[in-house]
Amino acid sequence: MFSYVKMILLIILNPMVLAGLIISYYFLSRYGLENYRQILGNPNIYGILWLIALAYALFFKHVYKLDSDKVDWWATIKSSFGHFLMMFVTIIIACSIYYVANDNWSSKIDRYARNQKAQDTLPTERVR
C-alpha cells in the first residue's frame, strides 16, 4: 500500500506534471472549456510548452555522457521532448477531468430516462 502512495506522490510531484496542472488551471480559469479546442489548435502553444520543457531539461535535467562529467547536449535536447509530452498529457488529462467533473450529468440522465419512458409508451404493433 505504501508503495502505491509513494508512486502517486512521485508522479504528482514531478515538476513537468506540476507545470501541466498549473497551465491547465490557467487555461480553464482564463479561457474556459469553450475555447479549449481553439487554444490547442494554435501551434504557438506547442512551441511555448516545448520551450518550457527545454528550459527544464537544460537547467535541471542534464544528460551526461557515459563515464564522464561532460553534458551530452544532444541527448539533453532530445529528453526535452519527453518532458514536453509529459506536460502535454497532464494538461489534456486535467482538462478532461475538469470537464467530466463539472458536466451536468443529472440533466443528461433525466433526459435519457424521459426518452426511455416515451419509447415505452409507444405502440408496439404496426398500424395499417
mmCIF file of C-alpha atoms in Angstrom:
data_model
loop_
_atom_site.group_PDB
_atom_site.id
_atom_site.type_symbol
_atom_site.label_atom_id
_atom_site.label_comp_id
_atom_site.label_asym_id
_atom_site.label_seq_id
_atom_site.Cartn_x
_atom_site.Cartn_y
_atom_site.Cartn_z
ATOM 1 C CA MET A 1 0.000 0.000 0.000
ATOM 2 C CA PHE A 2 2.786 2.411 0.894
ATOM 3 C CA SER A 3 4.458 1.846 -2.464
ATOM 4 C CA TYR A 4 1.266 2.920 -4.313
ATOM 5 C CA VAL A 5 1.053 6.131 -2.288
ATOM 6 C CA LYS A 6 4.729 6.793 -2.872
ATOM 7 C CA MET A 7 4.329 6.164 -6.611
ATOM 8 C CA ILE A 8 1.340 8.521 -6.878
ATOM 9 C CA LEU A 9 3.192 11.229 -4.939
ATOM 10 C CA LEU A 10 6.242 10.853 -7.175
ATOM 11 C CA ILE A 11 4.054 11.275 -10.256
ATOM 12 C CA ILE A 12 2.159 14.280 -8.899
ATOM 13 C CA LEU A 13 5.290 15.997 -7.557
ATOM 14 C CA ASN A 14 7.115 15.695 -10.877
ATOM 15 C CA PRO A 15 7.892 19.270 -12.000
ATOM 16 C CA MET A 16 6.525 18.704 -15.507
ATOM 17 C CA VAL A 17 3.278 17.310 -14.110
ATOM 18 C CA LEU A 18 3.006 20.275 -11.753
ATOM 19 C CA ALA A 19 3.671 22.651 -14.661
ATOM 20 C CA GLY A 20 0.977 20.885 -16.689
ATOM 21 C CA LEU A 21 -1.504 21.214 -13.826
ATOM 22 C CA ILE A 22 -0.716 24.912 -13.411
ATOM 23 C CA ILE A 23 -1.027 25.553 -17.148
ATOM 24 C CA SER A 24 -4.320 23.650 -17.367
ATOM 25 C CA TYR A 25 -5.644 25.633 -14.404
ATOM 26 C CA TYR A 26 -4.611 28.833 -16.185
ATOM 27 C CA PHE A 27 -6.319 27.709 -19.421
ATOM 28 C CA LEU A 28 -9.519 26.821 -17.610
ATOM 29 C CA SER A 29 -9.688 29.899 -15.408
ATOM 30 C CA ARG A 30 -8.700 32.360 -18.129
ATOM 31 C CA TYR A 31 -10.385 30.926 -21.222
ATOM 32 C CA GLY A 32 -12.798 28.226 -20.029
ATOM 33 C CA LEU A 33 -13.646 24.940 -21.670
ATOM 34 C CA GLU A 34 -15.433 26.679 -24.541
ATOM 35 C CA ASN A 35 -12.155 27.938 -26.010
ATOM 36 C CA TYR A 36 -10.101 24.876 -25.090
ATOM 37 C CA ARG A 37 -10.110 23.367 -28.596
ATOM 38 C CA GLN A 38 -9.244 26.732 -30.099
ATOM 39 C CA ILE A 39 -6.270 27.114 -27.753
ATOM 40 C CA LEU A 40 -4.961 23.653 -28.587
ATOM 41 C CA GLY A 41 -5.371 24.427 -32.295
ATOM 42 C CA ASN A 42 -2.842 27.251 -32.005
ATOM 43 C CA PRO A 43 0.670 25.998 -32.896
ATOM 44 C CA ASN A 44 2.291 28.725 -30.768
ATOM 45 C CA ILE A 45 1.055 26.936 -27.640
ATOM 46 C CA TYR A 46 3.044 23.835 -28.540
ATOM 47 C CA GLY A 47 6.168 25.923 -29.081
ATOM 48 C CA ILE A 48 5.772 27.619 -25.705
ATOM 49 C CA LEU A 49 5.200 24.291 -23.959
ATOM 50 C CA TRP A 50 8.274 22.802 -25.635
ATOM 51 C CA LEU A 51 10.370 25.837 -24.629
ATOM 52 C CA ILE A 52 9.290 25.319 -21.014
ATOM 53 C CA ALA A 53 10.260 21.639 -21.261
ATOM 54 C CA LEU A 54 13.555 22.547 -22.953
ATOM 55 C CA ALA A 55 14.404 25.072 -20.242
ATOM 56 C CA TYR A 56 13.673 22.444 -17.580
ATOM 57 C CA ALA A 57 15.865 19.897 -19.357
ATOM 58 C CA LEU A 58 18.725 22.354 -19.898
ATOM 59 C CA PHE A 59 18.762 23.774 -16.377
ATOM 60 C CA PHE A 60 17.799 20.808 -14.217
ATOM 61 C CA LYS A 61 17.895 17.501 -16.118
ATOM 62 C CA HIS A 62 21.233 17.314 -17.894
ATOM 63 C CA VAL A 63 22.088 14.049 -19.600
ATOM 64 C CA TYR A 64 25.739 13.239 -19.068
ATOM 65 C CA LYS A 65 27.978 11.178 -21.338
ATOM 66 C CA LEU A 66 28.828 7.723 -20.080
ATOM 67 C CA ASP A 67 31.706 7.689 -17.583
ATOM 68 C CA SER A 68 32.238 11.428 -17.947
ATOM 69 C CA ASP A 69 31.356 14.736 -16.358
ATOM 70 C CA LYS A 70 30.546 16.287 -19.741
ATOM 71 C CA VAL A 71 26.970 17.052 -20.655
ATOM 72 C CA ASP A 72 25.571 15.348 -23.737
ATOM 73 C CA TRP A 73 23.685 18.343 -25.145
ATOM 74 C CA TRP A 74 22.022 16.438 -27.965
ATOM 75 C CA ALA A 75 20.605 13.845 -25.553
ATOM 76 C CA THR A 76 19.505 16.640 -23.210
ATOM 77 C CA ILE A 77 17.594 18.348 -26.035
ATOM 78 C CA LYS A 78 16.041 15.019 -27.041
ATOM 79 C CA SER A 79 14.961 14.431 -23.434
ATOM 80 C CA SER A 80 13.046 17.729 -23.544
ATOM 81 C CA PHE A 81 10.558 16.090 -25.924
ATOM 82 C CA GLY A 82 9.728 13.527 -23.250
ATOM 83 C CA HIS A 83 9.210 16.322 -20.741
ATOM 84 C CA PHE A 84 7.010 18.137 -23.268
ATOM 85 C CA LEU A 85 4.927 15.010 -23.800
ATOM 86 C CA MET A 86 4.505 14.517 -20.052
ATOM 87 C CA MET A 87 3.373 18.129 -19.599
ATOM 88 C CA PHE A 88 1.017 17.985 -22.592
ATOM 89 C CA VAL A 89 -0.625 14.735 -21.482
ATOM 90 C CA THR A 90 -1.075 16.211 -17.993
ATOM 91 C CA ILE A 91 -2.825 19.246 -19.487
ATOM 92 C CA ILE A 92 -5.164 17.049 -21.538
ATOM 93 C CA ILE A 93 -5.990 14.759 -18.602
ATOM 94 C CA ALA A 94 -6.529 17.651 -16.158
ATOM 95 C CA CYS A 95 -8.874 19.480 -18.530
ATOM 96 C CA SER A 96 -10.733 16.238 -19.268
ATOM 97 C CA ILE A 97 -11.209 15.531 -15.567
ATOM 98 C CA TYR A 98 -12.451 19.096 -15.061
ATOM 99 C CA TYR A 99 -14.933 18.637 -17.916
ATOM 100 C CA VAL A 100 -16.243 15.332 -16.587
ATOM 101 C CA ALA A 101 -16.495 16.636 -13.014
ATOM 102 C CA ASN A 102 -18.336 19.832 -13.969
ATOM 103 C CA ASP A 103 -20.628 18.415 -16.622
ATOM 104 C CA ASN A 104 -24.304 18.346 -15.768
ATOM 105 C CA TRP A 105 -24.759 14.578 -15.709
ATOM 106 C CA SER A 106 -28.103 14.690 -13.897
ATOM 107 C CA SER A 107 -29.834 16.515 -16.750
ATOM 108 C CA LYS A 108 -28.431 14.012 -19.246
ATOM 109 C CA ILE A 109 -29.655 11.078 -17.152
ATOM 110 C CA ASP A 110 -33.082 12.721 -16.761
ATOM 111 C CA ARG A 111 -33.277 13.315 -20.496
ATOM 112 C CA TYR A 112 -32.336 9.680 -21.123
ATOM 113 C CA ALA A 113 -34.959 8.459 -18.637
ATOM 114 C CA ARG A 114 -37.660 10.645 -20.227
ATOM 115 C CA ASN A 115 -36.681 9.337 -23.642
ATOM 116 C CA GLN A 116 -36.877 5.727 -22.439
ATOM 117 C CA LYS A 117 -40.254 6.368 -20.826
ATOM 118 C CA ALA A 118 -41.557 7.898 -24.056
ATOM 119 C CA GLN A 119 -40.342 4.884 -26.019
ATOM 120 C CA ASP A 120 -42.034 2.505 -23.574
ATOM 121 C CA THR A 121 -45.402 4.169 -24.192
ATOM 122 C CA LEU A 122 -45.164 3.989 -27.981
ATOM 123 C CA PRO A 123 -47.433 1.437 -29.667
ATOM 124 C CA THR A 124 -45.603 -1.771 -30.453
ATOM 125 C CA GLU A 125 -47.960 -3.043 -33.137
ATOM 126 C CA ARG A 126 -47.841 -1.780 -36.646
ATOM 127 C CA VAL A 127 -50.980 0.054 -37.730
ATOM 128 C CA ARG A 128 -52.080 -0.435 -41.380
#
